[in-house]
Short mmCIF file of C-alpha atoms in Angstrom, two decimals:
data_model
loop_
_atom_site.label_atom_id
_atom_site.label_comp_id
_atom_site.label_asym_id
_atom_site.label_seq_id
_atom_site.Cartn_x
_atom_site.Cartn_y
_atom_site.Cartn_z
CA MET A 67 0.00 0.00 0.00
CA ASN A 68 1.01 3.58 -0.68
CA PRO A 69 -1.20 5.65 1.67
CA ILE A 70 -1.97 9.33 1.78
CA VAL A 71 -3.71 10.98 4.74
CA LEU A 72 -6.35 13.61 3.97
CA ILE A 73 -8.04 15.71 6.66
CA PRO A 74 -11.35 17.33 5.69
CA ALA A 75 -12.04 20.50 7.65
CA ARG A 76 -14.60 23.29 7.44
CA MET A 77 -15.56 26.32 9.46
CA ALA A 78 -19.34 25.82 9.22
CA SER A 79 -19.82 23.25 11.97
CA THR A 80 -23.43 23.20 13.20
CA ARG A 81 -22.66 22.75 16.90
CA LEU A 82 -19.29 24.48 17.10
CA PRO A 83 -18.71 26.95 14.24
CA GLY A 84 -15.07 27.64 13.43
CA LYS A 85 -13.82 24.68 15.46
CA PRO A 86 -10.81 23.81 13.23
CA LEU A 87 -9.23 27.11 14.31
CA ALA A 88 -10.21 26.84 17.98
CA ASP A 89 -7.19 27.37 20.21
CA ILE A 90 -6.02 24.31 22.15
CA ALA A 91 -2.85 24.66 24.21
CA GLY A 92 -1.71 27.61 22.08
CA ARG A 93 -2.30 26.09 18.64
CA PRO A 94 -5.35 25.73 16.38
CA MET A 95 -7.07 22.34 16.58
CA ILE A 96 -6.41 21.56 12.91
CA VAL A 97 -2.66 21.91 13.54
CA HIS A 98 -2.84 19.35 16.37
CA VAL A 99 -4.56 16.90 14.01
CA LEU A 100 -2.08 17.62 11.22
CA GLU A 101 0.88 16.96 13.50
CA ARG A 102 -0.62 13.71 14.82
CA ALA A 103 -1.09 12.48 11.25
CA GLN A 104 2.46 13.44 10.31
CA ALA A 105 3.78 11.61 13.38
CA ALA A 106 2.23 8.35 12.09
CA GLY A 107 4.84 8.37 9.32
CA ILE A 108 2.74 6.39 6.84
CA GLY A 109 2.62 8.85 3.95
CA PRO A 110 2.03 12.47 2.97
CA VAL A 111 -0.61 14.47 4.84
CA ALA A 112 -2.83 17.27 3.55
CA VAL A 113 -5.87 19.21 4.72
CA ALA A 114 -8.85 19.46 2.36
CA THR A 115 -10.85 22.59 3.08
CA ALA A 116 -13.17 25.10 1.45
CA ASP A 117 -12.04 27.86 3.80
CA ARG A 118 -9.07 30.12 3.04
CA ALA A 119 -8.60 30.83 6.77
CA ILE A 120 -7.99 27.13 7.49
CA ALA A 121 -5.68 26.79 4.49
CA ASP A 122 -3.62 29.77 5.64
CA VAL A 123 -3.22 28.37 9.16
CA VAL A 124 -2.13 24.99 7.80
CA ALA A 125 0.38 26.61 5.44
CA HIS A 126 1.75 28.76 8.28
CA ALA A 127 2.31 25.56 10.27
CA GLY A 128 4.31 24.10 7.38
CA GLY A 129 1.54 21.79 6.16
CA THR A 130 -0.21 21.27 2.84
CA ALA A 131 -3.76 22.49 2.29
CA ILE A 132 -5.97 22.06 -0.77
CA LEU A 133 -8.89 24.40 -1.33
CA THR A 134 -12.05 22.55 -2.40
CA ASN A 135 -15.50 23.49 -3.62
CA PRO A 136 -17.49 24.90 -0.67
CA ASP A 137 -20.68 23.29 -2.00
CA LEU A 138 -19.45 19.70 -1.63
CA PRO A 139 -21.88 17.75 0.57
CA SER A 140 -19.47 15.76 2.75
CA GLY A 141 -15.92 15.24 3.93
CA SER A 142 -15.65 12.20 1.68
CA ASP A 143 -16.40 14.34 -1.37
CA ARG A 144 -13.92 16.92 -0.11
CA ILE A 145 -11.04 14.46 0.19
CA TRP A 146 -11.85 12.94 -3.22
CA GLN A 147 -11.63 16.35 -4.88
CA ALA A 148 -8.41 17.16 -3.02
CA LEU A 149 -6.93 13.82 -4.06
CA GLY A 150 -7.51 14.70 -7.70
CA SER A 151 -5.41 17.84 -7.24
CA LEU A 152 -2.67 16.24 -5.16
CA ASP A 153 -2.32 12.95 -7.01
CA PRO A 154 -3.91 13.05 -10.47
CA THR A 155 -1.86 10.08 -11.72
CA GLY A 156 -3.11 7.70 -9.01
CA ARG A 157 0.20 6.99 -7.30
CA HIS A 158 -1.51 6.66 -3.89
CA ASP A 159 -3.74 3.59 -3.82
CA THR A 160 -4.94 4.00 -0.21
CA ILE A 161 -6.60 7.10 1.20
CA ILE A 162 -6.99 7.68 4.94
CA ASN A 163 -9.81 10.04 5.86
CA LEU A 164 -8.93 11.58 9.23
CA GLN A 165 -11.53 13.86 10.79
CA GLY A 166 -10.24 17.31 11.71
CA ASP A 167 -11.85 17.24 15.16
CA LEU A 168 -9.63 14.55 16.72
CA PRO A 169 -6.80 16.64 18.17
CA GLY A 170 -5.63 13.95 20.59
CA ILE A 171 -5.68 10.96 18.24
CA ASP A 172 -2.84 8.49 18.75
CA PRO A 173 -0.72 8.20 15.57
CA ASP A 174 -0.89 4.41 16.04
CA CYS A 175 -4.57 4.61 15.10
CA LEU A 176 -3.62 5.66 11.58
CA ARG A 177 -1.45 2.57 11.28
CA ALA A 178 -4.13 0.33 12.79
CA VAL A 179 -6.84 1.43 10.36
CA LEU A 180 -4.83 -0.02 7.46
CA ARG A 181 -4.91 -3.59 8.80
CA PRO A 182 -8.25 -4.73 7.37
CA LEU A 183 -7.04 -3.85 3.86
CA ALA A 184 -4.62 -6.80 4.05
CA ASP A 185 -7.74 -8.77 3.02
CA SER A 186 -8.31 -8.07 -0.66
CA ALA A 187 -12.08 -8.49 -0.17
CA VAL A 188 -12.24 -5.41 2.09
CA ASP A 189 -13.08 -2.13 0.35
CA ILE A 190 -13.04 0.27 3.32
CA ALA A 191 -11.39 -0.02 6.73
CA THR A 192 -12.26 1.69 10.00
CA LEU A 193 -11.74 1.43 13.77
CA VAL A 194 -13.90 0.35 16.71
CA ALA A 195 -13.37 0.54 20.46
CA PRO A 196 -15.31 -1.03 23.34
CA VAL A 197 -18.34 0.85 24.64
CA CYS A 198 -17.51 1.55 28.27
CA ASP A 199 -20.84 2.19 29.99
CA GLU A 200 -24.60 2.49 29.63
CA THR A 201 -24.48 6.24 29.02
CA GLU A 202 -22.15 5.75 26.06
CA ALA A 203 -24.28 2.86 24.78
CA LYS A 204 -27.45 4.96 24.76
CA ALA A 205 -25.94 8.19 23.42
CA ALA A 206 -27.14 8.88 19.88
CA SER A 207 -23.92 10.81 19.25
CA VAL A 208 -21.93 7.58 19.73
CA VAL A 209 -22.25 5.39 16.65
CA LYS A 210 -22.31 1.67 17.38
CA VAL A 211 -21.18 -1.15 15.08
CA ALA A 212 -22.65 -4.63 14.85
CA CYS A 213 -19.55 -6.80 14.55
CA ALA A 214 -18.04 -9.79 16.35
CA PHE A 215 -14.41 -10.52 17.15
CA GLY A 216 -14.93 -13.98 18.63
CA SER A 217 -14.48 -14.98 22.24
CA ASP A 218 -12.09 -17.95 22.52
CA ALA A 219 -9.25 -16.42 20.49
CA PRO A 220 -10.51 -12.96 19.55
CA GLN A 221 -9.01 -11.59 16.37
CA ALA A 222 -7.99 -7.97 15.87
CA VAL A 223 -9.94 -7.47 12.62
CA THR A 224 -13.50 -8.33 11.62
CA ARG A 225 -16.23 -7.12 9.28
CA ALA A 226 -18.88 -4.51 10.02
CA LEU A 227 -22.41 -5.79 9.54
CA TYR A 228 -24.32 -2.61 10.42
CA PHE A 229 -23.90 0.82 12.00
CA SER A 230 -26.48 2.54 14.16
CA ARG A 231 -26.97 5.27 16.73
CA MET A 232 -28.84 2.68 18.80
CA PRO A 233 -27.05 0.12 21.04
CA ILE A 234 -26.66 -2.85 18.68
CA PRO A 235 -26.64 -5.84 18.64
CA TRP A 236 -29.32 -6.80 21.17
CA GLY A 237 -28.49 -9.23 23.96
CA TYR A 238 -25.61 -9.88 26.28
CA GLY A 239 -22.10 -9.14 25.02
CA PRO A 240 -19.75 -6.29 24.13
CA LEU A 241 -20.86 -3.24 22.21
CA TRP A 242 -18.49 -1.46 19.82
CA HIS A 243 -18.06 2.29 19.44
CA HIS A 244 -17.32 3.33 15.87
CA VAL A 245 -14.33 5.63 15.46
CA GLY A 246 -14.76 7.91 12.43
CA LEU A 247 -11.40 7.19 10.82
CA TYR A 248 -11.45 5.45 7.43
CA ALA A 249 -8.98 3.94 5.00
CA TYR A 250 -10.29 3.52 1.46
CA ARG A 251 -8.91 1.67 -1.49
CA ARG A 252 -8.78 4.36 -4.16
CA ALA A 253 -11.32 2.58 -6.37
CA ALA A 254 -13.64 2.16 -3.38
CA LEU A 255 -13.53 5.88 -2.58
CA ALA A 256 -14.24 6.71 -6.23
CA ARG A 257 -17.24 4.41 -6.20
CA PHE A 258 -18.48 5.61 -2.83
CA VAL A 259 -18.62 9.30 -3.76
CA SER A 260 -20.38 8.42 -7.04
CA LEU A 261 -23.26 6.70 -5.22
CA PRO A 262 -26.46 8.56 -4.27
CA GLU A 263 -27.48 8.76 -0.62
CA SER A 264 -29.09 5.50 0.45
CA GLY A 265 -32.29 4.97 2.39
CA LEU A 266 -30.65 3.75 5.58
CA GLU A 267 -28.02 6.48 5.35
CA GLN A 268 -30.76 9.11 5.30
CA ARG A 269 -32.61 7.44 8.16
CA GLU A 270 -29.63 6.96 10.51
CA LYS A 271 -27.67 10.02 9.26
CA LEU A 272 -24.62 7.77 8.77
CA GLU A 273 -22.93 7.85 5.37
CA GLN A 274 -21.08 4.54 5.88
CA LEU A 275 -24.43 2.78 5.46
CA ARG A 276 -24.37 3.89 1.82
CA ALA A 277 -21.35 1.65 1.32
CA LEU A 278 -22.97 -1.35 3.03
CA GLU A 279 -26.21 -0.94 1.09
CA ALA A 280 -24.18 -0.89 -2.14
CA GLY A 281 -22.58 -4.23 -1.22
CA MET A 282 -19.20 -2.83 -0.24
CA THR A 283 -17.24 -4.52 2.55
CA ILE A 284 -16.09 -2.55 5.60
CA GLY A 285 -13.44 -4.09 7.83
CA CYS A 286 -12.87 -3.04 11.46
CA THR A 287 -9.73 -3.01 13.58
CA ARG A 288 -10.39 -2.93 17.29
CA ILE A 289 -8.47 -0.53 19.49
CA SER A 290 -8.57 -0.22 23.27
CA THR A 291 -10.03 3.29 23.60
CA ALA A 292 -11.89 5.63 21.26
CA PRO A 293 -10.00 8.89 20.62
CA PHE A 294 -11.62 12.02 21.98
CA GLY A 295 -13.53 14.11 19.45
CA VAL A 296 -14.55 17.77 19.65
CA ASP A 297 -18.17 18.47 18.69
CA THR A 298 -19.43 20.91 21.33
CA PRO A 299 -18.09 23.77 23.48
CA ALA A 300 -17.89 21.34 26.41
CA ASP A 301 -15.78 18.96 24.31
CA LEU A 302 -13.48 21.83 23.36
CA GLU A 303 -12.96 22.77 27.00
CA ARG A 304 -12.17 19.15 27.85
CA ALA A 305 -9.67 18.99 24.98
CA ARG A 306 -8.00 22.15 26.23
CA GLN A 307 -7.62 20.65 29.69
CA MET A 308 -6.30 17.31 28.39
CA LEU A 309 -3.85 18.63 25.81
CA GLY A 310 -2.89 21.61 27.95
CA ALA A 311 -1.82 19.22 30.67
CA VAL A 312 0.30 17.27 28.17
CA ALA A 313 1.89 20.47 26.82
#
């Protein structure tokens, strides 16, 4: 594999407008994410954004930013357009989509998300972590994955059967928290962004269901703990405390 890491970022967040440039421990959040991706050492890293302010901050930090069409509907579309500018000849066959609101992500996660692609039948790879408590299980903001790693000799990689905001599957056993980090085969990303929104995607508000409904295979690597994301002002304050303590 020859990966490239692309970070979609936009200022128009519904719950926390302007969050990519929010200050955390003296640096904008997008710079934290950029540096974590670079530390993984798996390939070039670039930010895909429709906002000149984000692009300027990334450039000032020594990173690469690609300006994309502001009317694109999703981060997946944004990274696909940026990929066309960065790599028109198709040299990179694997694209990692790293969300720009994960300032504390462990660089090892970017290496782990590539593991399912060792199976040629897997189109898209992602990460899951154990759901820790009932509050997390019931939170609609925490996406759950129906998947099974086995019990006697649990493997590190398995296939995703369904994603939901509800606690699935029913019955006794572990629940898995979906981590919004993806690795696409280039052909899979091209196909994904060409597909219309699916029925289940519209119902659950989860775009990965579009891939499953189209018959694409999503593989999951399990990790011990889900990285902390920033979606609300309270999340931002928590990130400032956590990363400020590290700094």
